[in-house]
mmCIF file of C-alpha atoms in Angstrom:
data_model
loop_
_atom_site.group_PDB
_atom_site.id
_atom_site.type_symbol
_atom_site.label_atom_id
_atom_site.label_comp_id
_atom_site.label_asym_id
_atom_site.label_seq_id
_atom_site.Cartn_x
_atom_site.Cartn_y
_atom_site.Cartn_z
ATOM 1 C CA GLY H 129 -13.012 8.207 -3.826
ATOM 2 C CA GLU H 130 -14.799 6.987 -0.661
ATOM 3 C CA ASN H 131 -14.813 9.376 2.310
ATOM 4 C CA VAL H 132 -15.857 7.976 5.791
ATOM 5 C CA GLU H 133 -16.644 10.358 8.650
ATOM 6 C CA GLN H 134 -16.882 8.809 12.225
ATOM 7 C CA HIS H 135 -18.136 10.559 15.511
ATOM 8 C CA PRO H 136 -17.577 11.019 18.136
ATOM 9 C CA SER H 137 -13.743 10.860 18.392
ATOM 10 C CA THR H 138 -13.796 9.913 22.119
ATOM 11 C CA LEU H 139 -16.665 8.553 24.254
ATOM 12 C CA SER H 140 -16.655 7.936 27.736
ATOM 13 C CA VAL H 141 -19.537 5.782 29.413
ATOM 14 C CA GLN H 142 -20.494 4.294 32.715
ATOM 15 C CA GLU H 143 -20.203 0.622 33.071
ATOM 16 C CA GLY H 144 -23.562 -0.876 32.094
ATOM 17 C CA ASP H 145 -24.646 1.943 30.053
ATOM 18 C CA SER H 146 -24.889 1.878 26.186
ATOM 19 C CA ALA H 147 -22.393 3.505 23.666
ATOM 20 C CA VAL H 148 -23.212 4.572 20.182
ATOM 21 C CA ILE H 149 -20.786 5.495 17.443
ATOM 22 C CA LYS H 150 -21.903 6.822 14.085
ATOM 23 C CA CYS H 151 -20.525 6.998 10.731
ATOM 24 C CA THR H 152 -21.258 8.547 7.323
ATOM 25 C CA TYR H 153 -19.949 7.622 3.973
ATOM 26 C CA SER H 154 -19.970 9.478 0.685
ATOM 27 C CA ASP H 155 -19.788 6.799 -2.038
ATOM 28 C CA SER H 156 -23.319 5.443 -2.720
ATOM 29 C CA ALA H 157 -21.846 2.419 -4.308
ATOM 30 C CA SER H 158 -20.265 1.277 -1.261
ATOM 31 C CA ASN H 159 -21.865 -2.090 0.052
ATOM 32 C CA TYR H 160 -19.966 -3.526 2.765
ATOM 33 C CA PHE H 161 -19.573 -1.699 6.331
ATOM 34 C CA PRO H 162 -17.244 -3.535 8.917
ATOM 35 C CA TRP H 163 -16.478 -2.513 12.323
ATOM 36 C CA TYR H 164 -13.052 -3.056 13.979
ATOM 37 C CA LYS H 165 -11.935 -3.019 17.395
ATOM 38 C CA GLN H 166 -8.294 -2.123 18.413
ATOM 39 C CA GLU H 167 -7.460 -2.761 22.023
ATOM 40 C CA LEU H 168 -4.398 -0.890 23.303
ATOM 41 C CA GLY H 169 -1.093 -2.136 21.774
ATOM 42 C CA LYS H 170 -2.979 -4.704 19.689
ATOM 43 C CA ARG H 171 -3.970 -5.368 15.997
ATOM 44 C CA PRO H 172 -7.498 -4.226 14.827
ATOM 45 C CA GLN H 173 -9.921 -7.079 14.676
ATOM 46 C CA LEU H 174 -13.355 -7.355 13.099
ATOM 47 C CA ILE H 175 -16.273 -7.386 15.467
ATOM 48 C CA ILE H 176 -19.268 -6.982 13.313
ATOM 49 C CA ASP H 177 -20.101 -6.257 9.621
ATOM 50 C CA ILE H 178 -22.995 -5.478 7.573
ATOM 51 C CA ARG H 179 -24.050 -5.603 3.942
ATOM 52 C CA SER H 180 -26.113 -3.106 1.982
ATOM 53 C CA ASN H 181 -29.093 -5.489 1.709
ATOM 54 C CA VAL H 182 -29.622 -5.760 5.469
ATOM 55 C CA GLY H 183 -30.614 -2.683 7.841
ATOM 56 C CA GLU H 184 -29.636 -4.123 10.971
ATOM 57 C CA LYS H 185 -27.534 -6.966 12.620
ATOM 58 C CA LYS H 186 -26.999 -8.047 16.172
ATOM 59 C CA ASP H 187 -24.409 -10.184 17.783
ATOM 60 C CA GLN H 188 -24.935 -10.576 21.474
ATOM 61 C CA ARG H 189 -24.205 -6.909 22.934
ATOM 62 C CA ILE H 190 -23.250 -5.219 19.624
ATOM 63 C CA ALA H 191 -25.596 -4.265 16.849
ATOM 64 C CA VAL H 192 -25.054 -2.348 13.733
ATOM 65 C CA THR H 193 -27.701 -0.272 11.807
ATOM 66 C CA LEU H 194 -27.284 0.839 8.365
ATOM 67 C CA ASN H 195 -29.289 3.513 6.439
ATOM 68 C CA LYS H 196 -28.346 3.528 2.744
ATOM 69 C CA THR H 197 -30.692 6.436 1.796
ATOM 70 C CA ALA H 198 -28.951 8.708 4.304
ATOM 71 C CA LYS H 199 -25.583 7.005 3.919
ATOM 72 C CA HIS H 200 -24.828 6.431 7.508
ATOM 73 C CA PHE H 201 -24.389 3.492 9.709
ATOM 74 C CA SER H 202 -23.959 3.084 13.454
ATOM 75 C CA LEU H 203 -22.391 0.656 15.926
ATOM 76 C CA HIS H 204 -24.428 0.213 19.276
ATOM 77 C CA ILE H 205 -22.860 -1.499 22.444
ATOM 78 C CA THR H 206 -25.296 -2.309 25.118
ATOM 79 C CA GLU H 207 -24.443 -3.184 28.906
ATOM 80 C CA THR H 208 -20.753 -1.892 28.340
ATOM 81 C CA GLN H 209 -18.189 -3.574 30.266
ATOM 82 C CA PRO H 210 -14.504 -2.575 31.117
ATOM 83 C CA GLU H 211 -13.125 -4.795 28.385
ATOM 84 C CA ASP H 212 -15.205 -2.805 25.705
ATOM 85 C CA SER H 213 -12.566 0.001 26.232
ATOM 86 C CA ALA H 214 -10.908 0.314 22.843
ATOM 87 C CA VAL H 215 -10.674 2.274 19.703
ATOM 88 C CA TYR H 216 -13.255 1.363 17.247
ATOM 89 C CA PHE H 217 -13.050 1.972 13.435
ATOM 90 C CA CYS H 218 -15.852 1.979 11.002
ATOM 91 C CA ALA H 219 -15.244 1.331 7.270
ATOM 92 C CA ALA H 220 -16.889 1.175 3.980
ATOM 93 C CA SER H 221 -16.081 -0.522 0.829
ATOM 94 C CA ASP H 222 -17.255 -1.178 -2.711
ATOM 95 C CA ARG H 223 -16.821 -4.960 -3.315
ATOM 96 C CA ALA H 224 -16.312 -4.192 -7.009
ATOM 97 C CA ALA H 225 -13.212 -2.269 -5.985
ATOM 98 C CA GLY H 226 -11.670 -5.220 -4.434
ATOM 99 C CA ASN H 227 -12.366 -5.008 -0.528
ATOM 100 C CA LYS H 228 -10.386 -1.660 -0.594
ATOM 101 C CA LEU H 229 -11.710 -0.458 2.750
ATOM 102 C CA THR H 230 -11.740 3.238 3.601
ATOM 103 C CA PHE H 231 -11.713 3.801 7.456
ATOM 104 C CA GLY H 232 -13.121 6.387 9.659
ATOM 105 C CA GLY H 233 -10.997 8.286 12.078
ATOM 106 C CA GLY H 234 -11.877 6.091 15.047
ATOM 107 C CA THR H 235 -13.468 6.475 18.320
ATOM 108 C CA ARG H 236 -11.727 5.931 21.616
ATOM 109 C CA VAL H 237 -14.150 4.389 23.922
ATOM 110 C CA LEU H 238 -13.603 4.333 27.684
ATOM 111 C CA VAL H 239 -15.841 2.441 29.903
ATOM 112 C CA LYS H 240 -15.514 3.668 33.574
ATOM 113 C CA PRO H 241 -16.358 0.817 36.179
ATOM 114 C CA ASP L 80 -0.237 -21.574 13.489
ATOM 115 C CA GLY L 81 -1.676 -19.279 10.752
ATOM 116 C CA GLY L 82 -1.425 -15.664 10.600
ATOM 117 C CA ILE L 83 0.289 -12.524 9.438
ATOM 118 C CA THR L 84 3.520 -11.446 10.684
ATOM 119 C CA GLN L 85 5.230 -7.969 10.548
ATOM 120 C CA SER L 86 8.723 -7.141 11.336
ATOM 121 C CA PRO L 87 10.441 -5.264 12.916
ATOM 122 C CA LYS L 88 8.008 -4.195 15.589
ATOM 123 C CA TYR L 89 10.043 -1.005 16.290
ATOM 124 C CA LEU L 90 12.330 0.743 13.667
ATOM 125 C CA PHE L 91 14.269 3.774 13.988
ATOM 126 C CA ARG L 92 15.700 5.580 10.928
ATOM 127 C CA LYS L 93 17.602 8.755 10.262
ATOM 128 C CA GLU L 94 16.407 11.198 7.829
ATOM 129 C CA GLY L 95 17.319 10.517 4.175
ATOM 130 C CA GLN L 96 17.244 6.675 4.657
ATOM 131 C CA ASN L 97 15.119 4.167 3.097
ATOM 132 C CA VAL L 98 13.705 1.445 5.376
ATOM 133 C CA THR L 99 11.727 -1.740 4.368
ATOM 134 C CA LEU L 100 9.027 -3.216 6.639
ATOM 135 C CA SER L 101 8.308 -6.797 6.033
ATOM 136 C CA CYS L 102 4.870 -8.529 6.010
ATOM 137 C CA GLU L 103 4.412 -12.371 5.608
ATOM 138 C CA GLN L 104 1.294 -14.281 5.772
ATOM 139 C CA ASN L 105 0.716 -18.014 5.813
ATOM 140 C CA LEU L 106 -3.165 -17.939 5.374
ATOM 141 C CA ASN L 107 -3.135 -18.449 1.581
ATOM 142 C CA HIS L 108 -4.703 -15.075 1.124
ATOM 143 C CA ASP L 109 -4.773 -13.478 -2.278
ATOM 144 C CA ALA L 110 -5.078 -9.958 -1.208
ATOM 145 C CA MET L 111 -2.659 -7.816 0.953
ATOM 146 C CA TYR L 112 -2.728 -4.246 2.142
ATOM 147 C CA TRP L 113 -0.400 -1.581 3.873
ATOM 148 C CA TYR L 114 -2.272 0.949 6.160
ATOM 149 C CA ARG L 115 -0.659 3.853 8.023
ATOM 150 C CA GLN L 116 -2.247 4.748 11.519
ATOM 151 C CA ASP L 117 -1.795 8.206 12.797
ATOM 152 C CA PRO L 118 -3.534 9.389 16.057
ATOM 153 C CA GLY L 119 -7.084 10.605 15.101
ATOM 154 C CA GLN L 120 -6.771 9.797 11.465
ATOM 155 C CA GLY L 121 -7.757 6.238 11.421
ATOM 156 C CA LEU L 122 -6.179 3.863 8.991
ATOM 157 C CA ARG L 123 -5.261 5.222 5.503
ATOM 158 C CA LEU L 124 -4.468 2.934 2.736
ATOM 159 C CA ILE L 125 -0.987 3.152 1.291
ATOM 160 C CA TYR L 126 -0.753 0.206 -1.292
ATOM 161 C CA TYR L 127 -2.687 -2.960 -1.886
ATOM 162 C CA SER L 128 -2.238 -6.058 -3.952
ATOM 163 C CA GLN L 129 -5.005 -8.436 -5.017
ATOM 164 C CA ILE L 130 -2.738 -11.039 -6.877
ATOM 165 C CA VAL L 131 0.879 -11.643 -7.329
ATOM 166 C CA ASN L 132 2.922 -9.350 -9.422
ATOM 167 C CA ASP L 133 0.263 -6.739 -9.320
ATOM 168 C CA PHE L 134 -0.317 -3.959 -6.921
ATOM 169 C CA GLN L 135 -2.257 -0.471 -6.773
ATOM 170 C CA LYS L 136 -1.752 2.599 -5.155
ATOM 171 C CA GLY L 137 -3.987 3.540 -2.171
ATOM 172 C CA ASP L 138 -4.805 7.003 -0.828
ATOM 173 C CA ILE L 139 -1.502 8.002 0.367
ATOM 174 C CA ALA L 140 0.924 6.221 -1.909
ATOM 175 C CA GLU L 141 3.622 8.914 -2.430
ATOM 176 C CA GLY L 142 7.027 8.207 -0.818
ATOM 177 C CA TYR L 143 6.296 4.547 -0.439
ATOM 178 C CA SER L 144 6.855 1.413 -2.666
ATOM 179 C CA VAL L 145 5.855 -2.212 -2.473
ATOM 180 C CA SER L 146 6.514 -5.532 -4.313
ATOM 181 C CA ARG L 147 4.514 -8.601 -4.447
ATOM 182 C CA GLU L 148 6.886 -11.201 -5.961
ATOM 183 C CA LYS L 149 5.362 -14.140 -3.792
ATOM 184 C CA LYS L 150 1.795 -14.624 -2.702
ATOM 185 C CA GLU L 151 2.950 -14.769 1.115
ATOM 186 C CA SER L 152 4.972 -11.600 1.178
ATOM 187 C CA PHE L 153 4.297 -8.010 0.614
ATOM 188 C CA PRO L 154 7.278 -5.714 1.784
ATOM 189 C CA LEU L 155 6.694 -1.962 2.137
ATOM 190 C CA THR L 156 9.607 0.468 1.517
ATOM 191 C CA VAL L 157 9.348 3.889 3.083
ATOM 192 C CA THR L 158 11.701 6.021 1.009
ATOM 193 C CA SER L 159 13.322 9.232 1.911
ATOM 194 C CA ALA L 160 10.795 11.003 -0.250
ATOM 195 C CA GLN L 161 8.079 10.368 2.431
ATOM 196 C CA LYS L 162 7.883 13.759 4.157
ATOM 197 C CA ASN L 163 6.438 12.539 7.405
ATOM 198 C CA PRO L 164 7.224 8.887 7.791
ATOM 199 C CA THR L 165 7.121 8.563 11.559
ATOM 200 C CA ALA L 166 3.825 6.502 12.008
ATOM 201 C CA PHE L 167 2.444 3.040 12.960
ATOM 202 C CA TYR L 168 2.276 0.733 10.037
ATOM 203 C CA LEU L 169 -0.265 -2.167 9.710
ATOM 204 C CA CYS L 170 -0.207 -4.969 7.218
ATOM 205 C CA ALA L 171 -3.428 -6.948 6.313
ATOM 206 C CA SER L 172 -4.417 -9.608 4.260
ATOM 207 C CA SER L 173 -7.924 -10.870 2.930
ATOM 208 C CA PRO L 174 -8.921 -14.107 1.061
ATOM 209 C CA GLY L 175 -9.825 -12.191 -1.989
ATOM 210 C CA THR L 176 -12.689 -10.104 -3.585
ATOM 211 C CA SER L 177 -15.021 -13.084 -3.659
ATOM 212 C CA ASN L 178 -14.920 -13.492 -0.031
ATOM 213 C CA THR L 179 -16.534 -11.706 3.117
ATOM 214 C CA GLY L 180 -14.134 -8.828 2.844
ATOM 215 C CA GLU L 181 -12.679 -9.157 6.470
ATOM 216 C CA LEU L 182 -9.201 -7.942 6.957
ATOM 217 C CA PHE L 183 -6.696 -9.899 9.052
ATOM 218 C CA PHE L 184 -4.085 -7.559 10.391
ATOM 219 C CA GLY L 185 -0.575 -7.888 11.681
ATOM 220 C CA GLU L 186 0.593 -6.641 15.046
ATOM 221 C CA GLY L 187 2.092 -3.473 13.234
ATOM 222 C CA SER L 188 5.531 -1.829 12.862
ATOM 223 C CA ARG L 189 6.279 1.541 14.628
ATOM 224 C CA LEU L 190 8.696 3.578 12.672
ATOM 225 C CA THR L 191 10.270 6.583 14.078
ATOM 226 C CA VAL L 192 12.477 9.035 12.162
ATOM 227 C CA LEU L 193 15.156 10.532 14.179
#
């Protein structure tokens, strides 16, 4: 089955700096890669996703890049703000397996004012 | 107000007891999922169901059971066979395999075994 590794497990950045979280996956059949944000005490919510036919996707201050050859994908947050402090999870799935997502271990991001 | 509702939010159980966590959705989603969240281990899939009256084991199904008798409901039973049941349990739903794949999560149920 799929295995997703996520690094780092914790990340502390100064407000205004960039944050980068990296994930690798094992199953070359995976073709959908979402990122979820979980604020303290709240449910995970999708913030951005990318499909295997695209190399990069941006949405305001967040972007995701995908390297299918190397089987890794990354989340980039620019101009970080205190409200970006949360746990971020990457995930991968093979659509043929019915949206069964395999998640990484999570990255706790702390943005210091 | 559409959404996915889990109950109870907090639950305490004595060792040897079974406990059932409720998950209800009014989003008309076909697929439903149960994940377990432990610190530093992300979300691990317990069971999932893509249609009524059908479900499949996830990566950590041992000691758990589910049913899917109605489209809106996907209860999870944590049995006494689950060796380490203390955890945060998240239920999720998605429109189905032909959709974007986004999961909509409930607010979770925290189970503590005393």
